[in-house]
Amino acid sequence: MSRTSLPLKQLSSRLARAVYGPGPRDSRRTQDLWSHRVVTGGAGGELRKAAAEGVDTFITGEGPHWTHALAEELGINVLYAGHYATETFGVRALAEHLARRFRLSWTFLDHPTGL
């Protein structure tokens, strides 16, 4: 299996499109990325575990303020794309898939809390 890297800026752009929102907040590292993990919602406190597993980029909705500094200390990228946004993009993708497959109509009731 060949491995392909992905620049942080390109991953951030893809993530913004996936969650239907603005670009994520990140730890501002610029190297190419090889190993990514995604945990929806508020999993920023799981950075140590991700780093121990060899992950170079951790994507989640939000994390405590101190996780930004921790990411820098651990040498791991962290992308915060919004709690609500990361928990709803999968629901939307599933609805779109099922609508195409079974010719169904669907409506997503977008109601972000702003938290």
PDB file of C-alpha atoms in Angstrom, residues 19-20 84-85 88-89 92 106-113:
ATOM      1  CA  VAL A  19     -19.076  20.304   7.525  1.00  0.00           C
ATOM      2  CA  TYR A  20     -20.807  22.986   5.431  1.00  0.00           C
ATOM      3  CA  TYR A  84     -22.424  21.039  15.927  1.00  0.00           C
ATOM      4  CA  ALA A  85     -20.851  20.922  12.472  1.00  0.00           C
ATOM      5  CA  THR A  88     -24.260  16.857  11.698  1.00  0.00           C
ATOM      6  CA  PHE A  89     -22.197  16.411   8.531  1.00  0.00           C
ATOM      7  CA  ARG A  92     -26.481  14.956   6.103  1.00  0.00           C
ATOM      8  CA  TRP A 106     -35.451  14.660   2.752  1.00  0.00           C
ATOM      9  CA  THR A 107     -35.007  17.884   4.656  1.00  0.00           C
ATOM     10  CA  PHE A 108     -32.320  18.743   7.156  1.00  0.00           C
ATOM     11  CA  LEU A 109     -33.548  21.104   9.862  1.00  0.00           C
ATOM     12  CA  ASP A 110     -30.431  23.129  10.567  1.00  0.00           C
ATOM     13  CA  HIS A 111     -30.593  24.527  14.084  1.00  0.00           C
ATOM     14  CA  PRO A 112     -27.101  25.287  15.393  1.00  0.00           C
ATOM     15  CA  THR A 113     -26.886  26.515  18.971  1.00  0.00           C
TER      16      THR A 113
END
